[in-house]
mmCIF file of C-alpha atoms in Angstrom:
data_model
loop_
_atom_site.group_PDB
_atom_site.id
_atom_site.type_symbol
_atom_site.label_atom_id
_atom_site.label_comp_id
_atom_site.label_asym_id
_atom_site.label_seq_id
_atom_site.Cartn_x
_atom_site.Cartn_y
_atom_site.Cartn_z
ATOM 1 C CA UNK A 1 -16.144 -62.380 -13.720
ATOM 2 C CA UNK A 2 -16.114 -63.100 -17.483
ATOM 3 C CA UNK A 3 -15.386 -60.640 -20.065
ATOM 4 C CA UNK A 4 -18.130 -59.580 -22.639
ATOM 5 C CA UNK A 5 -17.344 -61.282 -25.991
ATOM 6 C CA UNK A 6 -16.343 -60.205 -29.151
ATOM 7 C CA UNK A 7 -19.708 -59.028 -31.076
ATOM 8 C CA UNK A 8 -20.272 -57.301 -34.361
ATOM 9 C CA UNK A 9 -20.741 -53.941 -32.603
ATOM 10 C CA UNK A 10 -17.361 -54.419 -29.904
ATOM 11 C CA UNK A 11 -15.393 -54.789 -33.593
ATOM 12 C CA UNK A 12 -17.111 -52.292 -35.828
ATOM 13 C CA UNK A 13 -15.272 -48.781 -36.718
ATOM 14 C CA UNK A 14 -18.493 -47.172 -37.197
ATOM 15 C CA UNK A 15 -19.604 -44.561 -34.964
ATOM 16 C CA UNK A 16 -22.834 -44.113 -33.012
ATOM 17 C CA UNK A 17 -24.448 -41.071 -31.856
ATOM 18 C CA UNK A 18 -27.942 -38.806 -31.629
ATOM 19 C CA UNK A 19 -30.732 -39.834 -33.903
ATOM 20 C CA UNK A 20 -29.475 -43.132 -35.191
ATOM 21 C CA UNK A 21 -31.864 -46.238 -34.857
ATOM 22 C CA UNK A 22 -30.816 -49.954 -35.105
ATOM 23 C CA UNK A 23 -29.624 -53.232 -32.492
ATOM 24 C CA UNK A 24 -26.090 -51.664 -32.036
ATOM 25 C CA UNK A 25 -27.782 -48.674 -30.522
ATOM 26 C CA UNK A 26 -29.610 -51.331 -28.725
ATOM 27 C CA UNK A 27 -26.869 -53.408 -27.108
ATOM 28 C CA UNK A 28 -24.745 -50.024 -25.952
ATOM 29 C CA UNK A 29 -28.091 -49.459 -24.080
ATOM 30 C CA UNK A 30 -28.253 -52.664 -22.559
ATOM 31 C CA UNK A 31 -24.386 -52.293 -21.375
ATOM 32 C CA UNK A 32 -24.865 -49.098 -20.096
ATOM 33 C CA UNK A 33 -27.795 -50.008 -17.825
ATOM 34 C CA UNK A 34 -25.530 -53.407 -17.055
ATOM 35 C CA UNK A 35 -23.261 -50.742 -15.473
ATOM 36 C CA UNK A 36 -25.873 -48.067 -13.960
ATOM 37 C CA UNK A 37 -25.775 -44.791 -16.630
ATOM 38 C CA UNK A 38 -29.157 -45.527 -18.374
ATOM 39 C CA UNK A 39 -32.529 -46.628 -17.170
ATOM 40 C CA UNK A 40 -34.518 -45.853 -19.853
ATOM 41 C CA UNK A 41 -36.423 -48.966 -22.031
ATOM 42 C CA UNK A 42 -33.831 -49.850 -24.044
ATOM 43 C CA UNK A 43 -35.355 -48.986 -27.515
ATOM 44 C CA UNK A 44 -32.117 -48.931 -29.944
ATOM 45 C CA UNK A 45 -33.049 -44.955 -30.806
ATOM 46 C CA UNK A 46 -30.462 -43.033 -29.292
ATOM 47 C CA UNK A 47 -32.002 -40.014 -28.076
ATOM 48 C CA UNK A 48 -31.184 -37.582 -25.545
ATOM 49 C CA UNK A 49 -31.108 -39.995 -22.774
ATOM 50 C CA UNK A 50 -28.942 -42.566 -24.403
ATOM 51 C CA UNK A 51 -26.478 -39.221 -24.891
ATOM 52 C CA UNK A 52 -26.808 -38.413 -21.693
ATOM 53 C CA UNK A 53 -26.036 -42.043 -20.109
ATOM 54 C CA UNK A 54 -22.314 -42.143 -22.910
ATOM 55 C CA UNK A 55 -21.710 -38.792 -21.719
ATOM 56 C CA UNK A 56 -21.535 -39.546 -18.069
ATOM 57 C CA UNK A 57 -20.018 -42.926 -18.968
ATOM 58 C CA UNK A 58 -17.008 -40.896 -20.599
ATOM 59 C CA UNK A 59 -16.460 -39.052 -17.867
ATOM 60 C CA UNK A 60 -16.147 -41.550 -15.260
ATOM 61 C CA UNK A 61 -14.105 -43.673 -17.908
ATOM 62 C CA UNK A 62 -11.596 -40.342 -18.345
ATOM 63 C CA UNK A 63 -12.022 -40.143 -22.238
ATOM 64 C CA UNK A 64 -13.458 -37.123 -24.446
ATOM 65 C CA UNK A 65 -16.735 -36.110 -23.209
ATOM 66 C CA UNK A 66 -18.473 -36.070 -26.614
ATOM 67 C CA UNK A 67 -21.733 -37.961 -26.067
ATOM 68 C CA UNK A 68 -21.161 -40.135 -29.561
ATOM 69 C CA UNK A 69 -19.848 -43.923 -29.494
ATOM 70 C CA UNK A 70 -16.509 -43.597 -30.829
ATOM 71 C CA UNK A 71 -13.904 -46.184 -31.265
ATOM 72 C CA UNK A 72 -12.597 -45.528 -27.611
ATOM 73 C CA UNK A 73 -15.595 -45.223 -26.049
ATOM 74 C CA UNK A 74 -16.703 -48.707 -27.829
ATOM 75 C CA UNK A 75 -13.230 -50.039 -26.754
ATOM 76 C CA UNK A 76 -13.720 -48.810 -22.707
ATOM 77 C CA UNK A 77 -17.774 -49.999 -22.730
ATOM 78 C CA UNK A 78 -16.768 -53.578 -24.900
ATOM 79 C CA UNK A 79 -13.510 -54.020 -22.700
ATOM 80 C CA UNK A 80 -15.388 -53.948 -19.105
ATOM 81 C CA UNK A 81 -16.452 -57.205 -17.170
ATOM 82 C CA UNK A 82 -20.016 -58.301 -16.537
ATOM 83 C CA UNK A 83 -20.671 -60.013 -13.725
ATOM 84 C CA UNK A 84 -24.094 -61.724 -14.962
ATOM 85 C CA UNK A 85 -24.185 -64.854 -16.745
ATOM 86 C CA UNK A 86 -27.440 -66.393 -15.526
ATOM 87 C CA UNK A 87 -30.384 -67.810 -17.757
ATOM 88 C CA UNK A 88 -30.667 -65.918 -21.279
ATOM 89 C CA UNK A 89 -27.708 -63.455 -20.173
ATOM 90 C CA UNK A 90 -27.225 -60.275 -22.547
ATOM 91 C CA UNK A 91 -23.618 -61.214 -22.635
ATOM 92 C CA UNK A 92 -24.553 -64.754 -24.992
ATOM 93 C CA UNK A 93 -26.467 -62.730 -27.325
ATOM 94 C CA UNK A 94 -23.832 -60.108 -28.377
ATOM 95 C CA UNK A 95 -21.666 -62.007 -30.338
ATOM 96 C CA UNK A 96 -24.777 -63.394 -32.316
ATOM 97 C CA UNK A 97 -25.815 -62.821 -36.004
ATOM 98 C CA UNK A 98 -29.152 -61.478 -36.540
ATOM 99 C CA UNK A 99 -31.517 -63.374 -36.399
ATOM 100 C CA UNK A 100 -30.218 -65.372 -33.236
ATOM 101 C CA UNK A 101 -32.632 -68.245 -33.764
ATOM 102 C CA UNK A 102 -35.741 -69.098 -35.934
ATOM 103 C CA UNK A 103 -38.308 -71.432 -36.529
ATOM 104 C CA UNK A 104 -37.338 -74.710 -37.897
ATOM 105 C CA UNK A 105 -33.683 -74.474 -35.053
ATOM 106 C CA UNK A 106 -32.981 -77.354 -32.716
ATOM 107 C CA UNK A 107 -30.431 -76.444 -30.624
ATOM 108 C CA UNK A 108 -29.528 -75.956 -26.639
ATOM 109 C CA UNK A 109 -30.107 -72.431 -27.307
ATOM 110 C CA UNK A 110 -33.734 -72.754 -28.315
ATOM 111 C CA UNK A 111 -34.428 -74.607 -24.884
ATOM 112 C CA UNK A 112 -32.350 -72.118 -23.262
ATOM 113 C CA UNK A 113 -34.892 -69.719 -24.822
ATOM 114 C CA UNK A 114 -38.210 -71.539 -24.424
ATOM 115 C CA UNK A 115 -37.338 -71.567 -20.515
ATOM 116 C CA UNK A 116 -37.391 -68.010 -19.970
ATOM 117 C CA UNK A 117 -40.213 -67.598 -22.071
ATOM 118 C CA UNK A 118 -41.600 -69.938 -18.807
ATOM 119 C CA UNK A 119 -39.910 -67.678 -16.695
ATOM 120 C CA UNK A 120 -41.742 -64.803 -17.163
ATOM 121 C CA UNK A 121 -45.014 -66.249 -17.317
ATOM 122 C CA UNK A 122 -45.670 -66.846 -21.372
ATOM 123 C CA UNK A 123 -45.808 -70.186 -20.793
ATOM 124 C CA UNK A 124 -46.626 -72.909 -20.622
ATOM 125 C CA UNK A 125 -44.564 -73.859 -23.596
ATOM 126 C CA UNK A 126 -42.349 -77.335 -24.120
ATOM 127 C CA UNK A 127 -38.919 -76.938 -23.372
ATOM 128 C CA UNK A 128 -38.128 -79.512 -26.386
ATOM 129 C CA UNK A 129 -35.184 -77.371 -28.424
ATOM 130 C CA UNK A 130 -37.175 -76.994 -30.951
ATOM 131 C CA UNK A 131 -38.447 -73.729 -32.445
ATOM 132 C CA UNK A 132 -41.767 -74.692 -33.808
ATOM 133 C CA UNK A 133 -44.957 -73.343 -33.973
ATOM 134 C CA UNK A 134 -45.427 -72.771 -30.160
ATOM 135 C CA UNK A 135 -42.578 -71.058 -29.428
ATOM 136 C CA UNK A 136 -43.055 -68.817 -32.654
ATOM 137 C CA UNK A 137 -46.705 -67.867 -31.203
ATOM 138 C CA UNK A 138 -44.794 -67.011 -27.807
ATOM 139 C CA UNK A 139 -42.032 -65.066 -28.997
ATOM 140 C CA UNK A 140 -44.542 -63.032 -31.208
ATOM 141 C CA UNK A 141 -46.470 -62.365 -27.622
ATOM 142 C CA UNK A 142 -43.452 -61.375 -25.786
ATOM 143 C CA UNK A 143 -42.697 -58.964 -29.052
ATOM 144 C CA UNK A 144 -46.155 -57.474 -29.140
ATOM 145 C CA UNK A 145 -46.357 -57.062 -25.198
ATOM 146 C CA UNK A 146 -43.052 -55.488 -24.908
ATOM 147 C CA UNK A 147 -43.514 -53.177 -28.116
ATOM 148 C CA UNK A 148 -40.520 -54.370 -29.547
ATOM 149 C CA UNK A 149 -40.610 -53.773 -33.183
ATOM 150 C CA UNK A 150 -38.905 -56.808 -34.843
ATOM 151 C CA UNK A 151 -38.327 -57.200 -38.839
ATOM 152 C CA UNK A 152 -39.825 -60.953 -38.490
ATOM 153 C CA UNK A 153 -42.829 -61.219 -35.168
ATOM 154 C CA UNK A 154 -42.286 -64.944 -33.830
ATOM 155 C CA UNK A 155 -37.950 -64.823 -34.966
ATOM 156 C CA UNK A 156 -35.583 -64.148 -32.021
ATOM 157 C CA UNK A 157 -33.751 -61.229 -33.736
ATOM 158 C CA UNK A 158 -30.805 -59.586 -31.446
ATOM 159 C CA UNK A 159 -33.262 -56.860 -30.009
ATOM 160 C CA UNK A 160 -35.936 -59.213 -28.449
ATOM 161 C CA UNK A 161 -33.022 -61.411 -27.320
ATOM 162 C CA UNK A 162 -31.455 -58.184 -25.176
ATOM 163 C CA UNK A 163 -34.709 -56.876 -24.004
ATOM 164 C CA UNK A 164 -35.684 -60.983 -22.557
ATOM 165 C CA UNK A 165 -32.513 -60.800 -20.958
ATOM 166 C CA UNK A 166 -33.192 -57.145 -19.562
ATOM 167 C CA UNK A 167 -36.410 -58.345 -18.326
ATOM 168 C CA UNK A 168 -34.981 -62.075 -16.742
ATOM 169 C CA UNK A 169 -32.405 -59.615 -14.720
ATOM 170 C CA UNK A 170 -34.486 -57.092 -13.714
ATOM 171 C CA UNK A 171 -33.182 -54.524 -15.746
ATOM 172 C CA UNK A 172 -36.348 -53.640 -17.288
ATOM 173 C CA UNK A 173 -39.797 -53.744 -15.593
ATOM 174 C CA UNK A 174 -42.051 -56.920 -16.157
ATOM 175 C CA UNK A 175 -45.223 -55.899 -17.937
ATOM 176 C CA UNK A 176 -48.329 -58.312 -16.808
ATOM 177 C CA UNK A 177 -49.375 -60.652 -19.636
ATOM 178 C CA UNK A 178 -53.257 -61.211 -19.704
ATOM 179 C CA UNK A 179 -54.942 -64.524 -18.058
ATOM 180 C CA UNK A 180 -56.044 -66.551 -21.330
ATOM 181 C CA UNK A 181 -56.251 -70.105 -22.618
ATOM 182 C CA UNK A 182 -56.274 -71.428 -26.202
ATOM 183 C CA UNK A 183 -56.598 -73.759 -28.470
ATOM 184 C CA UNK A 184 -53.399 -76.479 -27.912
ATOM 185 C CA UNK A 185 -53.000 -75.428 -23.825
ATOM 186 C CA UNK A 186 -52.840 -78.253 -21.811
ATOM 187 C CA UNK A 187 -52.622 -78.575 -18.377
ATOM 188 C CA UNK A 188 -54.602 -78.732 -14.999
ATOM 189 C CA UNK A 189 -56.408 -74.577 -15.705
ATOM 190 C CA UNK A 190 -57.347 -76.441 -19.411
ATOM 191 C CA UNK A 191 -59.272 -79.147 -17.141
ATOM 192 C CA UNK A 192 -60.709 -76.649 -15.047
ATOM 193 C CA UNK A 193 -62.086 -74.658 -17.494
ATOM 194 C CA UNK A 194 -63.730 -77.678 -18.672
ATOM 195 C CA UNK A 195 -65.231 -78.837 -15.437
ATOM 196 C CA UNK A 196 -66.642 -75.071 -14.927
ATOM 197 C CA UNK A 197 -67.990 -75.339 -18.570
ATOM 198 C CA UNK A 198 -69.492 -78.606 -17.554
ATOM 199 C CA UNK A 199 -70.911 -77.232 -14.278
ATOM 200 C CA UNK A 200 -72.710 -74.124 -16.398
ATOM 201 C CA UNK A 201 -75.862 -73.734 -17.934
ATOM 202 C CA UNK A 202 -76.920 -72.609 -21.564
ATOM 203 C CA UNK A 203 -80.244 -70.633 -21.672
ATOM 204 C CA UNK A 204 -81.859 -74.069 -23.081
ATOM 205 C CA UNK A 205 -80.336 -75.788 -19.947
ATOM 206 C CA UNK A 206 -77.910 -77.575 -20.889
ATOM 207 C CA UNK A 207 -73.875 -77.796 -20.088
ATOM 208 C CA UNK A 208 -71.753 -76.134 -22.219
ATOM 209 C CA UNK A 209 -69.236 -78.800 -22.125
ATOM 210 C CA UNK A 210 -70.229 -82.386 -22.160
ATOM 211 C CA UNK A 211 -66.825 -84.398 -22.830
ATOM 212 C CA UNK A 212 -63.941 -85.812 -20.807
ATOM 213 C CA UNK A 213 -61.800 -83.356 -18.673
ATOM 214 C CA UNK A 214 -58.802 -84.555 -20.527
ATOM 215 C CA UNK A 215 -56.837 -80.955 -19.751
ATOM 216 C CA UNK A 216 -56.320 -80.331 -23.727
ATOM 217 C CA UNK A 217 -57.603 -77.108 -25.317
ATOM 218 C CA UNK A 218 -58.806 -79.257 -28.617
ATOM 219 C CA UNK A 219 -61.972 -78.520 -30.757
ATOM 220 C CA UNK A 220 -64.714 -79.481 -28.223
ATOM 221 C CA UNK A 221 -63.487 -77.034 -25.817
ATOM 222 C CA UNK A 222 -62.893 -74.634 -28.160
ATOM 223 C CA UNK A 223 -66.518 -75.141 -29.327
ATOM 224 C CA UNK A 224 -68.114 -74.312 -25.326
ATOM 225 C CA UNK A 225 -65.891 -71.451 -25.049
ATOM 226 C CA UNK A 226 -67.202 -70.075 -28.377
ATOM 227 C CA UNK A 227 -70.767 -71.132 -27.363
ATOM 228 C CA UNK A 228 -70.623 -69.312 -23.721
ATOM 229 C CA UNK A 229 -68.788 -66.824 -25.100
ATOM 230 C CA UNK A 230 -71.976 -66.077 -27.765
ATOM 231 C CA UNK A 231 -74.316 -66.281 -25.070
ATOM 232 C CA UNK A 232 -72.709 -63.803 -22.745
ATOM 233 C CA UNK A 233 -72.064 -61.290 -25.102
ATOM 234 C CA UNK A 234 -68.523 -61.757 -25.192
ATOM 235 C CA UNK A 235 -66.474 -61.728 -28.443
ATOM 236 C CA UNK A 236 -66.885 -65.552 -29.595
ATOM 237 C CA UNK A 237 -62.986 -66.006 -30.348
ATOM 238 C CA UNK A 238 -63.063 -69.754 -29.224
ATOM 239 C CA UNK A 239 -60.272 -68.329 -26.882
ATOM 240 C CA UNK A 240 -61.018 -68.178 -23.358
ATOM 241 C CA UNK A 241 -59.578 -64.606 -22.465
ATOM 242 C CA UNK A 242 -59.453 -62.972 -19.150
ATOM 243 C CA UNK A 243 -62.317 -61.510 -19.800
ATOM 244 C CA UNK A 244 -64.616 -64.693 -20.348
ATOM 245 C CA UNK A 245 -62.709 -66.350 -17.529
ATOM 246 C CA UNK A 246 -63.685 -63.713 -15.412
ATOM 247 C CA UNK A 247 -67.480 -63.994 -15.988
ATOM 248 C CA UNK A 248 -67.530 -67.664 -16.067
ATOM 249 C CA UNK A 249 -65.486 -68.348 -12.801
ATOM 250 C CA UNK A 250 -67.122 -65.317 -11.141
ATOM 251 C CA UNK A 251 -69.596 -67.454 -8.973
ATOM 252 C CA UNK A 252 -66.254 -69.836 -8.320
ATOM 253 C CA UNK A 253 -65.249 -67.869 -5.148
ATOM 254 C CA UNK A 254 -64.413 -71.067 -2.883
ATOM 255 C CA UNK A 255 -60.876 -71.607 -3.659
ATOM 256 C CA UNK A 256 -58.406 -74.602 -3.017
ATOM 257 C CA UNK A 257 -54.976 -73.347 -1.751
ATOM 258 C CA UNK A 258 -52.035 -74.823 -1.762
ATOM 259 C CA UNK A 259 -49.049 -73.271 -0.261
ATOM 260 C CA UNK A 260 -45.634 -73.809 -0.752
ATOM 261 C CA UNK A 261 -43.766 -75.712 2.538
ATOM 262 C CA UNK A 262 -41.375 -73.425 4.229
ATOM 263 C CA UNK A 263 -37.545 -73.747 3.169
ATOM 264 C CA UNK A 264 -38.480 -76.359 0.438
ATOM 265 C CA UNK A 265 -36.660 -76.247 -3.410
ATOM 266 C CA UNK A 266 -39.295 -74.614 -5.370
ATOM 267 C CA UNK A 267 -38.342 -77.203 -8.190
ATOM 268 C CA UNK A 268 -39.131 -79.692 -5.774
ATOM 269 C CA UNK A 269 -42.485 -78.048 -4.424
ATOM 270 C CA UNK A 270 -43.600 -78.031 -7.905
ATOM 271 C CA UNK A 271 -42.371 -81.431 -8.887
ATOM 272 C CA UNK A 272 -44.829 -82.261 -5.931
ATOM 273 C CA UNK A 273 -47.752 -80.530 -6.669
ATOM 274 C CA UNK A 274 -47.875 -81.608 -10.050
ATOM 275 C CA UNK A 275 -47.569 -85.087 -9.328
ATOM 276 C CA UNK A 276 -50.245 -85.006 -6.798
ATOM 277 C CA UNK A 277 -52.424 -82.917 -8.964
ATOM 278 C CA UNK A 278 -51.079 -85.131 -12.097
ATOM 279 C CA UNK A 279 -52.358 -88.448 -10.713
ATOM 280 C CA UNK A 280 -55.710 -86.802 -9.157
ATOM 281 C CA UNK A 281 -57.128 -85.450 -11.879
ATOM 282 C CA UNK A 282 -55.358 -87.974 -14.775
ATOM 283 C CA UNK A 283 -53.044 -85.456 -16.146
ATOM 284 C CA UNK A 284 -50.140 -87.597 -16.763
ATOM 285 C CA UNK A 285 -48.541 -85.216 -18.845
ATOM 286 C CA UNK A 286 -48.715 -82.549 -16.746
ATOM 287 C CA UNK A 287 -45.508 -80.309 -16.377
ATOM 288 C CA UNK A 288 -44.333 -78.033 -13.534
ATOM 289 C CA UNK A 289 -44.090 -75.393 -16.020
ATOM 290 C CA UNK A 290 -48.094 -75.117 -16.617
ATOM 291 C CA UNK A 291 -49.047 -74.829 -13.078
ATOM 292 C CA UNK A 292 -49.802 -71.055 -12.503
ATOM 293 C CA UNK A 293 -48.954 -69.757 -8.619
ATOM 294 C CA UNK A 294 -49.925 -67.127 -6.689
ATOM 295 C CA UNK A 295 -48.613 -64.379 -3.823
ATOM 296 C CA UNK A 296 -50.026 -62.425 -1.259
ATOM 297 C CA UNK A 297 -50.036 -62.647 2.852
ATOM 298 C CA UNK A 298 -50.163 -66.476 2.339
ATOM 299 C CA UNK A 299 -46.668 -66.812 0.461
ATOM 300 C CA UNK A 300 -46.566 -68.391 -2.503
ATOM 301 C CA UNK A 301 -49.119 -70.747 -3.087
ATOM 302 C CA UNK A 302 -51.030 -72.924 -6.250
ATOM 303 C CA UNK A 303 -54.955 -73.003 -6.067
ATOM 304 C CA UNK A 304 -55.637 -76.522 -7.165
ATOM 305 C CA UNK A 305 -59.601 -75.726 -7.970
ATOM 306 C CA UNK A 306 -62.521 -73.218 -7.694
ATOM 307 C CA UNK A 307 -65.854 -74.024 -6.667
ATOM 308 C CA UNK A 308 -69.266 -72.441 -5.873
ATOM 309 C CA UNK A 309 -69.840 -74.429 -3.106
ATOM 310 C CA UNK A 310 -67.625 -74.835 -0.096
ATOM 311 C CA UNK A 311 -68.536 -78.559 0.362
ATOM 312 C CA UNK A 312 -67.375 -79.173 -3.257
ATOM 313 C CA UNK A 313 -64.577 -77.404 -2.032
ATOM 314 C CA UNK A 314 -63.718 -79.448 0.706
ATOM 315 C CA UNK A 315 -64.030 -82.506 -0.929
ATOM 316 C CA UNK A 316 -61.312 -81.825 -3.390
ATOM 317 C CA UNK A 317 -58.731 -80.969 -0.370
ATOM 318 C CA UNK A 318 -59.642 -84.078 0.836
ATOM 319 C CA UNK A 319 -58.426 -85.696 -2.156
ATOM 320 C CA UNK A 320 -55.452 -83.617 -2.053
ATOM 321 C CA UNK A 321 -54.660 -84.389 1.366
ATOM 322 C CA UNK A 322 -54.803 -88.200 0.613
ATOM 323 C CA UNK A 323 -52.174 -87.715 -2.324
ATOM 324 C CA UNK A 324 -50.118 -86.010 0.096
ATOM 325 C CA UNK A 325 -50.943 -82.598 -0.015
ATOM 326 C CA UNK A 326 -51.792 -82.449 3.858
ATOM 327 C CA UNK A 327 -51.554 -78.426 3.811
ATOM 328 C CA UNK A 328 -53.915 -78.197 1.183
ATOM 329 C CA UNK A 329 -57.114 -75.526 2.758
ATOM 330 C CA UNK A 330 -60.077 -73.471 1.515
ATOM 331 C CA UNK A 331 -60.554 -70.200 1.050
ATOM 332 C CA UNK A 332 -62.733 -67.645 0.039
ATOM 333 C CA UNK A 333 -62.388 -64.793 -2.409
ATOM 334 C CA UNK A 334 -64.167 -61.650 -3.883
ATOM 335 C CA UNK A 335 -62.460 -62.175 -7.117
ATOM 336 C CA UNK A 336 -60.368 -65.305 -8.059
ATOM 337 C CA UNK A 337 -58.986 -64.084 -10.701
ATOM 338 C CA UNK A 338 -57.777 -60.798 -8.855
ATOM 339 C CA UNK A 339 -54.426 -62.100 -7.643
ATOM 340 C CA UNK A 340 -51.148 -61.386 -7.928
ATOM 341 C CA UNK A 341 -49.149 -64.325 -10.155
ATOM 342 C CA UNK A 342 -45.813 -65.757 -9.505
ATOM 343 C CA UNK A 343 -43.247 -67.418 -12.215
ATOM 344 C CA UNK A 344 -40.747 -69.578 -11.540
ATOM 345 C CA UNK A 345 -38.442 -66.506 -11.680
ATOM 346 C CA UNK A 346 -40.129 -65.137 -9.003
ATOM 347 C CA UNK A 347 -40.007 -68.201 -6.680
ATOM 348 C CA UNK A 348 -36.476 -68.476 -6.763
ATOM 349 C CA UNK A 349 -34.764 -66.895 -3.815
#
């Protein structure tokens, strides 16, 4: 058990109660669901639930049943033990200065925070140290999806740090971040895209993608998706959302599944898949982190292509099965898209 550190709040005199709005109000929410009096989105407004949670709180800790945050109540929920310190724990992030980290920092810390960024599916992103551009975009997503108001959308104020850690615990609920990929993606559903592009028509008759599947979102890609996109009536972004992945892979329905083996690391069953998939498709660069996996009555598994044709299908698990992937299988769905997603989080026992 280690003891929560010293932050700004645990060592400010000021006093919190009803109707006051900022990160302190934030981070005695976050410690009181840590110890099971709140289980409201922790918002930093301290309404009536927030009261309610102190108030009960108080009276469990034997102090003055006032509902505000007083010295002794900061002293009693600052002076307890937390039992959590796994990835991105709420404990780290207390003693911080706001912001915690920014673009242009290259520290442990940023990698620490570009990993759970992975974890909960906002990836892939590298998992350099370094807070550039990438990781900016993807802590402005997490901000936006979670509704988290920051004062600077792609900085890691104290806020968005306590409500990633809420969410990496399981403190508070997951939301479900839309299917998309964009320009500077890379990775094996990059090279997909561009073999489905390849494999669909124009109304002249001609593919919408004509280059190398070379896995990287650049300009060319960027260009069919815009093109297909204009076509189909779809808003031509150049990004391929859900939406236009849905209506170009709609026909895809034969699907090559890959399951996870039974009592296996999941580090390790990704490490595999990748380099299979890495040296089948010439993806050398191909990380664990950008393989997207699935779950349903099959367990956790990684579809490794979608075809229109079966035989197409069962020609690529044949040259899975030859790179080692002897489990590899086809199947057939209504809706590819329609499946429940895994992160790494998730696979973990």
């Amino acid at each position: 058990m280690n003891s929560l550190g010293p932050g700004a709040i645990a060592q400010s005199n000021s006093v919190l109660q009803f109707g006051d709005a900022n990160n302190d109000v934030a981070e005695v929410q976050l410690l009181l669901t840590e110890f099971g009096y709140f289980d409201e989105p922790v918002s930093g407004f301290f309404d009536r639930e927030t009261e309610r949670a102190i108030q009960e709180f108080q009276e469990d800790a034997g102090l003055a049943v006032n509902g505000r945050v007083d010295a002794n109540t900061r002293e009693a929920l600052f002076g307890r033990s937390i039992a959590s310190r796994r990835l991105f724990s709420s404990n780290q992030w207390l003693g911080f200065g706001d912001p915690v980290l920014q673009p242009g920092d290259e520290t442990g810390s940023v990698r620490e925070l570009q990993v759970a960024l992975n974890q909960i599916g906002l990836g892939p992103i590298a998992e350099d140290g370094v807070y550039g551009n990438q990781t900016a975009s993807t802590v402005r997503r997490f901000q936006q999806r979670y509704g988290i108001d920051a004062p600077v959308l792609g900085q890691l104020d104290r806020r968005t740090a306590l409500v990633l850690s809420g969410v990496l615990e399981g403190r508070i609920r997951r939301a479900e971040f839309p299917v998309e990929l964009r320009p500077g993606d890379f990775g094996f559903e990059v090279r997909e895209l561009q073999r489905v592009l390849s494999e669909t028509r124009n109304p002249q008759g001609s593919a919408y993608f004509t280059g190398p599947f070379t896995g990287l979102y650049a300009e060319i890609t960027e260009d069919a998706v815009r093109a297909y996109q204009r076509d189909n009536g779809l808003e031509a972004s150049g990004i391929a959302t859900e939406r236009t992945l849905n209506r170009l892979f709609a026909n895809h329905r034969y699907v090559v599944v890959v399951p996870f083996r039974h009592n296996r690391p999941p580090m390790a069953e990704m490490n595999r898949l990748r380099s299979a998939i890495a040296r089948l498709d010439n993806l050398p660069g191909l990380r664990p982190q950008s393989l997207r996996f699935f779950g349903d009555r099959r367990g956790p598994y990684m579809d490794a292509g979608r075809y229109v044709d079966r035989e197409a299908a069962e020609a690529r698990v044949s040259a899975l099965r030859e790179r080692g992937l002897i489990n590899a299988r086809v199947e057939h769905f209504q809706n590819p898209l329609a499946r429940m997603r895994l992160s790494q989080a998730d696979l973990r026992p």
